PDB file of C-alpha atoms and ligand atoms in Angstrom:
ATOM      1  CA  MET A 188      38.776 -24.527 -54.314  1.00  0.00           C
ATOM      2  CA  LYS A 189      40.185 -27.549 -52.454  1.00  0.00           C
ATOM      3  CA  SER A 190      41.756 -26.933 -49.051  1.00  0.00           C
ATOM      4  CA  ALA A 191      45.557 -27.240 -48.968  1.00  0.00           C
ATOM      5  CA  ILE A 192      45.427 -28.796 -45.495  1.00  0.00           C
ATOM      6  CA  GLU A 193      45.795 -32.579 -45.376  1.00  0.00           C
ATOM      7  CA  ILE A 194      43.458 -34.148 -42.853  1.00  0.00           C
ATOM      8  CA  ASP A 195      44.271 -37.504 -41.273  1.00  0.00           C
ATOM      9  CA  ALA A 196      41.870 -40.054 -42.793  1.00  0.00           C
ATOM     10  CA  GLY A 197      41.369 -41.806 -39.434  1.00  0.00           C
ATOM     11  CA  ALA A 198      40.370 -38.587 -37.694  1.00  0.00           C
ATOM     12  CA  LEU A 199      38.014 -37.789 -40.529  1.00  0.00           C
ATOM     13  CA  LYS A 200      36.284 -41.166 -40.324  1.00  0.00           C
ATOM     14  CA  HIS A 201      35.765 -40.867 -36.564  1.00  0.00           C
ATOM     15  CA  LEU A 202      34.289 -37.423 -37.028  1.00  0.00           C
ATOM     16  CA  GLN A 203      31.976 -38.448 -39.859  1.00  0.00           C
ATOM     17  CA  ASP A 204      30.690 -41.428 -37.852  1.00  0.00           C
ATOM     18  CA  ALA A 205      30.280 -39.576 -34.545  1.00  0.00           C
ATOM     19  CA  ARG A 206      26.857 -40.023 -32.941  1.00  0.00           C
ATOM     20  CA  HIS A 207      27.531 -37.479 -30.203  1.00  0.00           C
ATOM     21  CA  LEU A 208      30.447 -35.106 -30.697  1.00  0.00           C
ATOM     22  CA  VAL A 209      31.684 -32.944 -27.841  1.00  0.00           C
ATOM     23  CA  VAL A 210      33.663 -29.893 -28.944  1.00  0.00           C
ATOM     24  CA  PHE A 211      35.790 -28.481 -26.127  1.00  0.00           C
ATOM     25  CA  THR A 212      37.311 -25.078 -26.868  1.00  0.00           C
ATOM     26  CA  GLY A 213      39.811 -22.703 -25.294  1.00  0.00           C
ATOM     27  CA  SER A 214      41.081 -19.243 -26.078  1.00  0.00           C
ATOM     28  CA  GLY A 215      43.043 -20.509 -29.128  1.00  0.00           C
ATOM     29  CA  VAL A 216      39.790 -20.752 -31.110  1.00  0.00           C
ATOM     30  CA  SER A 217      39.296 -16.985 -30.758  1.00  0.00           C
ATOM     31  CA  GLN A 218      42.929 -16.083 -31.424  1.00  0.00           C
ATOM     32  CA  GLU A 219      42.377 -15.670 -35.172  1.00  0.00           C
ATOM     33  CA  SER A 220      39.532 -13.257 -34.414  1.00  0.00           C
ATOM     34  CA  GLY A 221      42.133 -10.989 -32.844  1.00  0.00           C
ATOM     35  CA  ILE A 222      41.523 -11.863 -29.195  1.00  0.00           C
ATOM     36  CA  PRO A 223      44.797 -12.702 -27.475  1.00  0.00           C
ATOM     37  CA  THR A 224      44.818 -16.085 -25.712  1.00  0.00           C
ATOM     38  CA  PHE A 225      44.664 -15.937 -21.934  1.00  0.00           C
ATOM     39  CA  ARG A 226      48.385 -16.442 -21.557  1.00  0.00           C
ATOM     40  CA  ASP A 227      49.247 -14.020 -24.403  1.00  0.00           C
ATOM     41  CA  ALA A 228      46.993 -11.303 -23.024  1.00  0.00           C
ATOM     42  CA  GLN A 229      49.507  -9.772 -20.665  1.00  0.00           C
ATOM     43  CA  VAL A 230      49.548  -6.334 -22.248  1.00  0.00           C
ATOM     44  CA  GLY A 231      49.743  -2.768 -20.939  1.00  0.00           C
ATOM     45  CA  LEU A 232      48.898  -2.386 -17.313  1.00  0.00           C
ATOM     46  CA  TRP A 233      48.104  -6.087 -17.036  1.00  0.00           C
ATOM     47  CA  ALA A 234      51.674  -6.981 -18.045  1.00  0.00           C
ATOM     48  CA  LYS A 235      52.848  -5.686 -14.668  1.00  0.00           C
ATOM     49  CA  TYR A 236      50.719  -8.256 -12.868  1.00  0.00           C
ATOM     50  CA  ASP A 237      50.511 -12.005 -12.793  1.00  0.00           C
ATOM     51  CA  PRO A 238      47.076 -12.981 -14.186  1.00  0.00           C
ATOM     52  CA  ASN A 239      47.091 -16.033 -11.949  1.00  0.00           C
ATOM     53  CA  GLU A 240      47.089 -13.651  -8.994  1.00  0.00           C
ATOM     54  CA  LEU A 241      44.784 -10.983 -10.448  1.00  0.00           C
ATOM     55  CA  ALA A 242      41.997 -13.255 -11.700  1.00  0.00           C
ATOM     56  CA  THR A 243      40.994 -14.006  -8.127  1.00  0.00           C
ATOM     57  CA  PRO A 244      38.311 -12.789  -5.697  1.00  0.00           C
ATOM     58  CA  GLU A 245      41.105 -11.563  -3.398  1.00  0.00           C
ATOM     59  CA  ALA A 246      42.534  -9.341  -6.144  1.00  0.00           C
ATOM     60  CA  PHE A 247      39.092  -7.855  -6.812  1.00  0.00           C
ATOM     61  CA  ALA A 248      38.732  -7.057  -3.112  1.00  0.00           C
ATOM     62  CA  LYS A 249      42.138  -5.322  -3.036  1.00  0.00           C
ATOM     63  CA  GLN A 250      42.512  -3.756  -6.513  1.00  0.00           C
ATOM     64  CA  ARG A 251      39.051  -3.688  -7.982  1.00  0.00           C
ATOM     65  CA  ASP A 252      39.863  -0.809 -10.357  1.00  0.00           C
ATOM     66  CA  VAL A 253      42.723  -2.783 -11.926  1.00  0.00           C
ATOM     67  CA  VAL A 254      40.674  -5.949 -12.278  1.00  0.00           C
ATOM     68  CA  TRP A 255      37.529  -4.201 -13.607  1.00  0.00           C
ATOM     69  CA  GLY A 256      39.660  -2.099 -15.989  1.00  0.00           C
ATOM     70  CA  TRP A 257      41.260  -5.202 -17.439  1.00  0.00           C
ATOM     71  CA  TYR A 258      37.947  -6.959 -18.012  1.00  0.00           C
ATOM     72  CA  GLU A 259      36.464  -3.807 -19.568  1.00  0.00           C
ATOM     73  CA  PHE A 260      39.466  -3.663 -21.879  1.00  0.00           C
ATOM     74  CA  ARG A 261      38.926  -7.326 -22.822  1.00  0.00           C
ATOM     75  CA  ARG A 262      35.188  -6.730 -23.311  1.00  0.00           C
ATOM     76  CA  SER A 263      35.802  -3.827 -25.669  1.00  0.00           C
ATOM     77  CA  GLN A 264      38.347  -5.945 -27.593  1.00  0.00           C
ATOM     78  CA  ILE A 265      35.830  -8.791 -27.951  1.00  0.00           C
ATOM     79  CA  LEU A 266      33.072  -6.469 -29.146  1.00  0.00           C
ATOM     80  CA  ARG A 267      35.354  -5.215 -31.907  1.00  0.00           C
ATOM     81  CA  CYS A 268      36.088  -8.775 -33.098  1.00  0.00           C
ATOM     82  CA  GLN A 269      34.117 -11.141 -35.304  1.00  0.00           C
ATOM     83  CA  PRO A 270      33.809 -14.931 -35.270  1.00  0.00           C
ATOM     84  CA  ASN A 271      36.409 -16.588 -37.504  1.00  0.00           C
ATOM     85  CA  PRO A 272      36.214 -19.650 -39.803  1.00  0.00           C
ATOM     86  CA  GLY A 273      37.014 -21.893 -36.817  1.00  0.00           C
ATOM     87  CA  HIS A 274      33.878 -20.782 -34.945  1.00  0.00           C
ATOM     88  CA  GLN A 275      31.900 -21.098 -38.181  1.00  0.00           C
ATOM     89  CA  ALA A 276      33.172 -24.625 -38.859  1.00  0.00           C
ATOM     90  CA  ILE A 277      32.076 -25.714 -35.362  1.00  0.00           C
ATOM     91  CA  GLU A 278      28.600 -24.348 -36.097  1.00  0.00           C
ATOM     92  CA  ALA A 279      28.634 -26.297 -39.382  1.00  0.00           C
ATOM     93  CA  LEU A 280      29.599 -29.520 -37.565  1.00  0.00           C
ATOM     94  CA  ALA A 281      26.425 -29.199 -35.494  1.00  0.00           C
ATOM     95  CA  ARG A 282      24.380 -29.194 -38.702  1.00  0.00           C
ATOM     96  CA  HIS A 283      26.107 -32.288 -40.094  1.00  0.00           C
ATOM     97  CA  LEU A 284      26.092 -34.530 -37.019  1.00  0.00           C
ATOM     98  CA  PRO A 285      23.214 -36.128 -35.078  1.00  0.00           C
ATOM     99  CA  LYS A 286      24.301 -34.466 -31.806  1.00  0.00           C
ATOM    100  CA  LEU A 287      26.945 -31.924 -30.818  1.00  0.00           C
ATOM    101  CA  THR A 288      27.613 -30.408 -27.409  1.00  0.00           C
ATOM    102  CA  LEU A 289      29.832 -27.339 -27.400  1.00  0.00           C
ATOM    103  CA  ILE A 290      31.721 -26.718 -24.164  1.00  0.00           C
ATOM    104  CA  THR A 291      33.922 -23.641 -23.968  1.00  0.00           C
ATOM    105  CA  GLN A 292      36.303 -22.169 -21.423  1.00  0.00           C
ATOM    106  CA  ASN A 293      36.027 -18.847 -23.233  1.00  0.00           C
ATOM    107  CA  VAL A 294      34.233 -15.883 -21.712  1.00  0.00           C
ATOM    108  CA  ASP A 295      33.607 -14.287 -25.125  1.00  0.00           C
ATOM    109  CA  ASP A 296      30.442 -14.734 -27.201  1.00  0.00           C
ATOM    110  CA  LEU A 297      31.997 -15.584 -30.555  1.00  0.00           C
ATOM    111  CA  HIS A 298      30.562 -19.122 -30.697  1.00  0.00           C
ATOM    112  CA  GLU A 299      27.077 -17.654 -30.254  1.00  0.00           C
ATOM    113  CA  ARG A 300      27.748 -14.948 -32.831  1.00  0.00           C
ATOM    114  CA  ALA A 301      28.804 -17.698 -35.267  1.00  0.00           C
ATOM    115  CA  GLY A 302      25.358 -19.262 -34.751  1.00  0.00           C
ATOM    116  CA  SER A 303      26.103 -22.004 -32.199  1.00  0.00           C
ATOM    117  CA  HIS A 304      23.321 -22.734 -29.720  1.00  0.00           C
ATOM    118  CA  GLY A 305      23.286 -24.068 -26.179  1.00  0.00           C
ATOM    119  CA  VAL A 306      26.973 -23.317 -25.614  1.00  0.00           C
ATOM    120  CA  ILE A 307      28.160 -24.460 -22.173  1.00  0.00           C
ATOM    121  CA  HIS A 308      30.343 -21.687 -20.704  1.00  0.00           C
ATOM    122  CA  LEU A 309      32.450 -23.302 -18.000  1.00  0.00           C
ATOM    123  CA  HIS A 310      34.202 -20.055 -17.056  1.00  0.00           C
ATOM    124  CA  GLY A 311      31.202 -17.727 -17.282  1.00  0.00           C
ATOM    125  CA  SER A 312      30.720 -14.769 -19.592  1.00  0.00           C
ATOM    126  CA  ILE A 313      32.336 -11.355 -19.691  1.00  0.00           C
ATOM    127  CA  PHE A 314      28.925 -10.005 -20.739  1.00  0.00           C
ATOM    128  CA  GLN A 315      27.107 -11.122 -17.584  1.00  0.00           C
ATOM    129  CA  PRO A 316      28.494  -9.176 -14.634  1.00  0.00           C
ATOM    130  CA  ARG A 317      26.714  -9.487 -11.317  1.00  0.00           C
ATOM    131  CA  CYS A 318      26.683  -7.973  -7.854  1.00  0.00           C
ATOM    132  CA  ARG A 319      29.397  -9.409  -5.641  1.00  0.00           C
ATOM    133  CA  ALA A 320      27.159  -8.996  -2.602  1.00  0.00           C
ATOM    134  CA  CYS A 321      23.614  -9.978  -3.638  1.00  0.00           C
ATOM    135  CA  GLY A 322      24.388 -11.872  -6.849  1.00  0.00           C
ATOM    136  CA  ARG A 323      21.817  -9.983  -8.960  1.00  0.00           C
ATOM    137  CA  PRO A 324      22.759  -9.595 -12.635  1.00  0.00           C
ATOM    138  CA  HIS A 325      23.911  -6.157 -13.767  1.00  0.00           C
ATOM    139  CA  THR A 326      23.028  -4.668 -17.164  1.00  0.00           C
ATOM    140  CA  LEU A 327      26.030  -3.125 -18.895  1.00  0.00           C
ATOM    141  CA  THR A 328      25.641   0.041 -20.962  1.00  0.00           C
ATOM    142  CA  PRO A 329      24.973  -1.134 -24.525  1.00  0.00           C
ATOM    143  CA  GLY A 330      27.640  -0.618 -27.168  1.00  0.00           C
ATOM    144  CA  ILE A 331      31.399  -0.806 -27.156  1.00  0.00           C
ATOM    145  CA  PRO A 332      33.040   0.884 -24.149  1.00  0.00           C
ATOM    146  CA  ASP A 333      34.923   3.920 -25.355  1.00  0.00           C
ATOM    147  CA  LEU A 334      38.354   3.029 -24.039  1.00  0.00           C
ATOM    148  CA  PRO A 335      41.867   3.938 -25.119  1.00  0.00           C
ATOM    149  CA  SER A 336      43.897   1.091 -26.603  1.00  0.00           C
ATOM    150  CA  GLU A 337      45.709   0.557 -23.306  1.00  0.00           C
ATOM    151  CA  VAL A 338      44.311  -1.062 -20.183  1.00  0.00           C
ATOM    152  CA  GLN A 339      43.052   1.537 -17.671  1.00  0.00           C
ATOM    153  CA  GLN A 340      42.204   1.389 -13.993  1.00  0.00           C
ATOM    154  CA  ILE A 341      38.400   1.787 -13.798  1.00  0.00           C
ATOM    155  CA  MET A 342      36.187   1.571 -10.733  1.00  0.00           C
ATOM    156  CA  PRO A 343      33.348  -0.928 -11.243  1.00  0.00           C
ATOM    157  CA  PRO A 344      29.736   0.225 -11.018  1.00  0.00           C
ATOM    158  CA  LYS A 345      27.616  -0.340  -7.907  1.00  0.00           C
ATOM    159  CA  CYS A 346      24.544  -2.562  -7.714  1.00  0.00           C
ATOM    160  CA  ASN A 347      21.231  -0.719  -8.194  1.00  0.00           C
ATOM    161  CA  HIS A 348      19.576  -2.922  -5.583  1.00  0.00           C
ATOM    162  CA  CYS A 349      22.001  -3.227  -2.679  1.00  0.00           C
ATOM    163  CA  GLY A 350      24.882  -0.858  -3.509  1.00  0.00           C
ATOM    164  CA  GLY A 351      27.424  -3.714  -3.606  1.00  0.00           C
ATOM    165  CA  TRP A 352      30.261  -3.783  -6.113  1.00  0.00           C
ATOM    166  CA  ILE A 353      29.555  -5.239  -9.535  1.00  0.00           C
ATOM    167  CA  ARG A 354      32.065  -7.934 -10.495  1.00  0.00           C
ATOM    168  CA  PRO A 355      32.849  -9.558 -13.851  1.00  0.00           C
ATOM    169  CA  GLY A 356      30.674 -12.601 -14.590  1.00  0.00           C
ATOM    170  CA  VAL A 357      33.669 -14.853 -15.084  1.00  0.00           C
ATOM    171  CA  VAL A 358      35.033 -17.679 -12.980  1.00  0.00           C
ATOM    172  CA  TRP A 359      38.183 -16.744 -11.111  1.00  0.00           C
ATOM    173  CA  PHE A 360      40.913 -18.976  -9.763  1.00  0.00           C
ATOM    174  CA  GLY A 361      39.798 -20.576  -6.547  1.00  0.00           C
ATOM    175  CA  GLU A 362      36.090 -20.321  -7.460  1.00  0.00           C
ATOM    176  CA  GLU A 363      33.762 -23.149  -8.355  1.00  0.00           C
ATOM    177  CA  LEU A 364      32.539 -23.584 -11.892  1.00  0.00           C
ATOM    178  CA  PRO A 365      28.849 -22.736 -12.474  1.00  0.00           C
ATOM    179  CA  ARG A 366      27.107 -25.854 -11.157  1.00  0.00           C
ATOM    180  CA  ASN A 367      24.712 -26.524 -14.064  1.00  0.00           C
ATOM    181  CA  ALA A 368      27.352 -25.859 -16.707  1.00  0.00           C
ATOM    182  CA  TRP A 369      29.741 -28.262 -15.026  1.00  0.00           C
ATOM    183  CA  SER A 370      27.220 -31.072 -14.585  1.00  0.00           C
ATOM    184  CA  ASP A 371      25.972 -30.682 -18.187  1.00  0.00           C
ATOM    185  CA  ALA A 372      29.563 -30.790 -19.435  1.00  0.00           C
ATOM    186  CA  LYS A 373      30.397 -33.901 -17.400  1.00  0.00           C
ATOM    187  CA  GLN A 374      27.277 -35.646 -18.651  1.00  0.00           C
ATOM    188  CA  ALA A 375      28.025 -34.811 -22.287  1.00  0.00           C
ATOM    189  CA  VAL A 376      31.555 -36.183 -21.882  1.00  0.00           C
ATOM    190  CA  ARG A 377      30.169 -39.398 -20.347  1.00  0.00           C
ATOM    191  CA  GLU A 378      27.796 -39.835 -23.302  1.00  0.00           C
ATOM    192  CA  CYS A 379      29.918 -38.781 -26.276  1.00  0.00           C
ATOM    193  CA  ASP A 380      31.842 -41.016 -28.647  1.00  0.00           C
ATOM    194  CA  VAL A 381      34.223 -38.369 -30.066  1.00  0.00           C
ATOM    195  CA  LEU A 382      35.713 -35.299 -28.379  1.00  0.00           C
ATOM    196  CA  LEU A 383      37.274 -32.546 -30.453  1.00  0.00           C
ATOM    197  CA  CYS A 384      39.560 -30.379 -28.372  1.00  0.00           C
ATOM    198  CA  VAL A 385      40.392 -27.014 -29.952  1.00  0.00           C
ATOM    199  CA  GLY A 386      42.814 -24.278 -28.904  1.00  0.00           C
ATOM    200  CA  THR A 387      43.362 -25.035 -25.249  1.00  0.00           C
ATOM    201  CA  SER A 388      46.550 -25.658 -23.326  1.00  0.00           C
ATOM    202  CA  ALA A 389      44.455 -27.933 -21.048  1.00  0.00           C
ATOM    203  CA  VAL A 390      46.234 -26.900 -17.887  1.00  0.00           C
ATOM    204  CA  VAL A 391      43.499 -25.145 -15.903  1.00  0.00           C
ATOM    205  CA  TYR A 392      41.442 -27.553 -13.803  1.00  0.00           C
ATOM    206  CA  PRO A 393      38.791 -28.764 -13.329  1.00  0.00           C
ATOM    207  CA  ALA A 394      37.850 -27.918 -16.961  1.00  0.00           C
ATOM    208  CA  ALA A 395      41.045 -29.498 -18.316  1.00  0.00           C
ATOM    209  CA  ALA A 396      40.046 -32.836 -16.788  1.00  0.00           C
ATOM    210  CA  LEU A 397      37.276 -33.303 -19.379  1.00  0.00           C
ATOM    211  CA  PRO A 398      39.375 -34.453 -22.364  1.00  0.00           C
ATOM    212  CA  PHE A 399      41.520 -36.645 -20.105  1.00  0.00           C
ATOM    213  CA  GLU A 400      38.420 -38.304 -18.626  1.00  0.00           C
ATOM    214  CA  ALA A 401      37.028 -38.815 -22.119  1.00  0.00           C
ATOM    215  CA  ALA A 402      40.243 -40.505 -23.272  1.00  0.00           C
ATOM    216  CA  GLU A 403      40.211 -42.735 -20.195  1.00  0.00           C
ATOM    217  CA  GLN A 404      36.672 -43.852 -21.078  1.00  0.00           C
ATOM    218  CA  GLY A 405      37.859 -44.867 -24.542  1.00  0.00           C
ATOM    219  CA  VAL A 406      36.390 -41.840 -26.334  1.00  0.00           C
ATOM    220  CA  CYS A 407      38.309 -40.845 -29.463  1.00  0.00           C
ATOM    221  CA  VAL A 408      39.989 -37.510 -28.635  1.00  0.00           C
ATOM    222  CA  ILE A 409      41.018 -35.352 -31.604  1.00  0.00           C
ATOM    223  CA  GLN A 410      43.083 -32.266 -30.841  1.00  0.00           C
ATOM    224  CA  VAL A 411      43.477 -29.156 -33.012  1.00  0.00           C
ATOM    225  CA  ASN A 412      46.326 -26.909 -31.878  1.00  0.00           C
ATOM    226  CA  PRO A 413      49.397 -25.463 -33.613  1.00  0.00           C
ATOM    227  CA  ASP A 414      51.543 -26.261 -30.564  1.00  0.00           C
ATOM    228  CA  PRO A 415      52.155 -29.266 -28.361  1.00  0.00           C
ATOM    229  CA  THR A 416      50.022 -29.458 -25.194  1.00  0.00           C
ATOM    230  CA  SER A 417      49.586 -31.698 -22.189  1.00  0.00           C
ATOM    231  CA  LEU A 418      46.883 -33.518 -24.180  1.00  0.00           C
ATOM    232  CA  ASP A 419      49.233 -34.796 -26.886  1.00  0.00           C
ATOM    233  CA  SER A 420      49.795 -38.108 -25.130  1.00  0.00           C
ATOM    234  CA  VAL A 421      46.092 -38.951 -24.764  1.00  0.00           C
ATOM    235  CA  ALA A 422      44.741 -37.562 -28.046  1.00  0.00           C
ATOM    236  CA  ARG A 423      44.286 -40.266 -30.671  1.00  0.00           C
ATOM    237  CA  PHE A 424      44.825 -37.658 -33.380  1.00  0.00           C
ATOM    238  CA  ASN A 425      46.849 -34.453 -33.075  1.00  0.00           C
ATOM    239  CA  LEU A 426      45.985 -32.114 -35.929  1.00  0.00           C
ATOM    240  CA  ARG A 427      48.701 -29.480 -35.789  1.00  0.00           C
ATOM    241  CA  GLY A 428      47.478 -26.157 -37.097  1.00  0.00           C
ATOM    242  CA  ARG A 429      45.298 -23.154 -36.477  1.00  0.00           C
ATOM    243  CA  ALA A 430      41.633 -23.689 -35.716  1.00  0.00           C
ATOM    244  CA  GLY A 431      40.553 -21.289 -38.471  1.00  0.00           C
ATOM    245  CA  GLU A 432      42.364 -23.406 -41.049  1.00  0.00           C
ATOM    246  CA  VAL A 433      42.112 -26.986 -39.765  1.00  0.00           C
ATOM    247  CA  LEU A 434      38.411 -26.964 -38.785  1.00  0.00           C
ATOM    248  CA  PRO A 435      37.056 -25.668 -42.120  1.00  0.00           C
ATOM    249  CA  ALA A 436      39.325 -28.188 -43.874  1.00  0.00           C
ATOM    250  CA  LEU A 437      37.866 -30.978 -41.715  1.00  0.00           C
ATOM    251  CA  VAL A 438      34.294 -29.972 -42.529  1.00  0.00           C
ATOM    252  CA  GLU A 439      35.076 -29.652 -46.215  1.00  0.00           C
ATOM    253  CA  ALA A 440      36.854 -33.019 -46.357  1.00  0.00           C
ATOM    254  CA  ALA A 441      34.014 -34.736 -44.486  1.00  0.00           C
ATOM    255  CA  TRP A 442      30.938 -33.136 -46.047  1.00  0.00           C
ATOM    256  CA  GLY A 443      32.105 -30.953 -48.891  1.00  0.00           C
ATOM    257  CA  SER A 444      31.205 -27.641 -47.173  1.00  0.00           C
TER     258      SER A 444
HETATM  259  P1  OAD B 798      45.761 -20.751 -23.028  1.00  0.00           P
HETATM  260  O1  OAD B 798      46.224 -19.361 -23.292  1.00  0.00           O
HETATM  261  O2  OAD B 798      46.328 -21.479 -21.845  1.00  0.00           O
HETATM  262  O3  OAD B 798      46.043 -21.697 -24.272  1.00  0.00           O
HETATM  263  C1  OAD B 798      45.686 -21.328 -25.574  1.00  0.00           C
HETATM  264  C2  OAD B 798      46.001 -22.488 -26.475  1.00  0.00           C
HETATM  265  O4  OAD B 798      45.573 -22.138 -27.768  1.00  0.00           O
HETATM  266  C3  OAD B 798      47.495 -22.841 -26.566  1.00  0.00           C
HETATM  267  O5  OAD B 798      47.657 -24.254 -26.447  1.00  0.00           O
HETATM  268  C4  OAD B 798      47.876 -22.369 -27.979  1.00  0.00           C
HETATM  269  O6  OAD B 798      48.887 -23.202 -28.563  1.00  0.00           O
HETATM  270  C5  OAD B 798      46.556 -22.537 -28.699  1.00  0.00           C
HETATM  271  N1  OAD B 798      46.394 -21.685 -29.891  1.00  0.00           N
HETATM  272  C6  OAD B 798      46.914 -20.462 -30.138  1.00  0.00           C
HETATM  273  N2  OAD B 798      46.489 -20.009 -31.323  1.00  0.00           N
HETATM  274  C7  OAD B 798      45.664 -20.950 -31.842  1.00  0.00           C
HETATM  275  C8  OAD B 798      44.901 -21.064 -33.048  1.00  0.00           C
HETATM  276  N3  OAD B 798      44.886 -20.090 -33.967  1.00  0.00           N
HETATM  277  N4  OAD B 798      44.164 -22.189 -33.232  1.00  0.00           N
HETATM  278  C9  OAD B 798      44.165 -23.178 -32.310  1.00  0.00           C
HETATM  279  N5  OAD B 798      44.865 -23.119 -31.160  1.00  0.00           N
HETATM  280  C10 OAD B 798      45.602 -22.026 -30.920  1.00  0.00           C
HETATM  281  O7  OAD B 798      44.176 -20.671 -22.969  1.00  0.00           O
HETATM  282  P2  OAD B 798      43.109 -21.720 -22.429  1.00  0.00           P
HETATM  283  O8  OAD B 798      43.580 -23.117 -22.581  1.00  0.00           O
HETATM  284  O9  OAD B 798      41.795 -21.340 -23.010  1.00  0.00           O
HETATM  285  O10 OAD B 798      40.477 -19.529 -17.118  1.00  0.00           O
HETATM  286  O11 OAD B 798      43.091 -21.358 -20.899  1.00  0.00           O
HETATM  287  C11 OAD B 798      42.157 -22.030 -20.086  1.00  0.00           C
HETATM  288  C12 OAD B 798      41.767 -21.153 -18.981  1.00  0.00           C
HETATM  289  O12 OAD B 798      42.946 -20.647 -18.348  1.00  0.00           O
HETATM  290  C13 OAD B 798      41.037 -19.888 -19.393  1.00  0.00           C
HETATM  291  O13 OAD B 798      39.669 -20.125 -19.596  1.00  0.00           O
HETATM  292  C14 OAD B 798      41.268 -19.013 -18.211  1.00  0.00           C
HETATM  293  C15 OAD B 798      42.738 -19.316 -17.927  1.00  0.00           C
HETATM  294  O14 OAD B 798      43.127 -19.288 -16.668  1.00  0.00           O
HETATM  295  C16 OAD B 798      39.982 -18.680 -16.225  1.00  0.00           C
HETATM  296  O15 OAD B 798      40.067 -17.470 -16.350  1.00  0.00           O
HETATM  297  C17 OAD B 798      39.303 -19.352 -15.083  1.00  0.00           C
END
């Protein structure tokens, strides 16, 4: 069956001819899997707090049960979700093009579960907590945490080696991005000829600088988002729509599947 979504012929041509495509994703790509976007995720207990204040090292020092409880709630949500056609279309793009680098701001693992490899996680991973004191990785109990549907206050575990508090393996406001991830992402953006930006409001820096830098270099920036964003003015093509609909339509229009 032919897709009902019309894809801009110019965007399609750029994509088909790309020698090195960078795909830059945000929480919008996981929205159709049932994971609320970062700014929509203010539910339950979390709704009482400003995420910009809670996703910080200072908040973890002061209210570690609130912060850990929220990340455990998010982790259990993610584990109950599956990759959607948007994640799958990005994996398909990698098979059709000579080179693709996937850079995500997401802390979920849905790109990997869709089959993507070598994903650059600029904001860390919710599945890789570590000791706040000694930095050693912490192994979470396998399986889906048995949590009620509301966010709970939960004390984090302690490190088996030094007794320090275990913290979520994500990047918080005021923290540096993981050094290797950031330098790999910058290099890919310097080398690419097309950048496909999917499901991000592009307001949280330094990650949000990547598509702007690409556009400044003359790279063709294609954006997929149902809503306007700060990137609209620099994107050469704005494909308005949901990732799970637009991306499969792009792949189908370009390569037939
Ligand atoms: P946001 O919540 O800021 O933005 C989500 C974007 O996805 C918005 O522009 C929506 O319009 C768009 N969107 C929603 N549904 C979509 C769909 N089905 N398909 C495509 N797009 C859709 O999330 P991010 O931009 O990812 O950082 O936020 C970036 C960073 O801000 C996060 O990684 C997090 C947060 O602070 C840290 O925690 C460090």
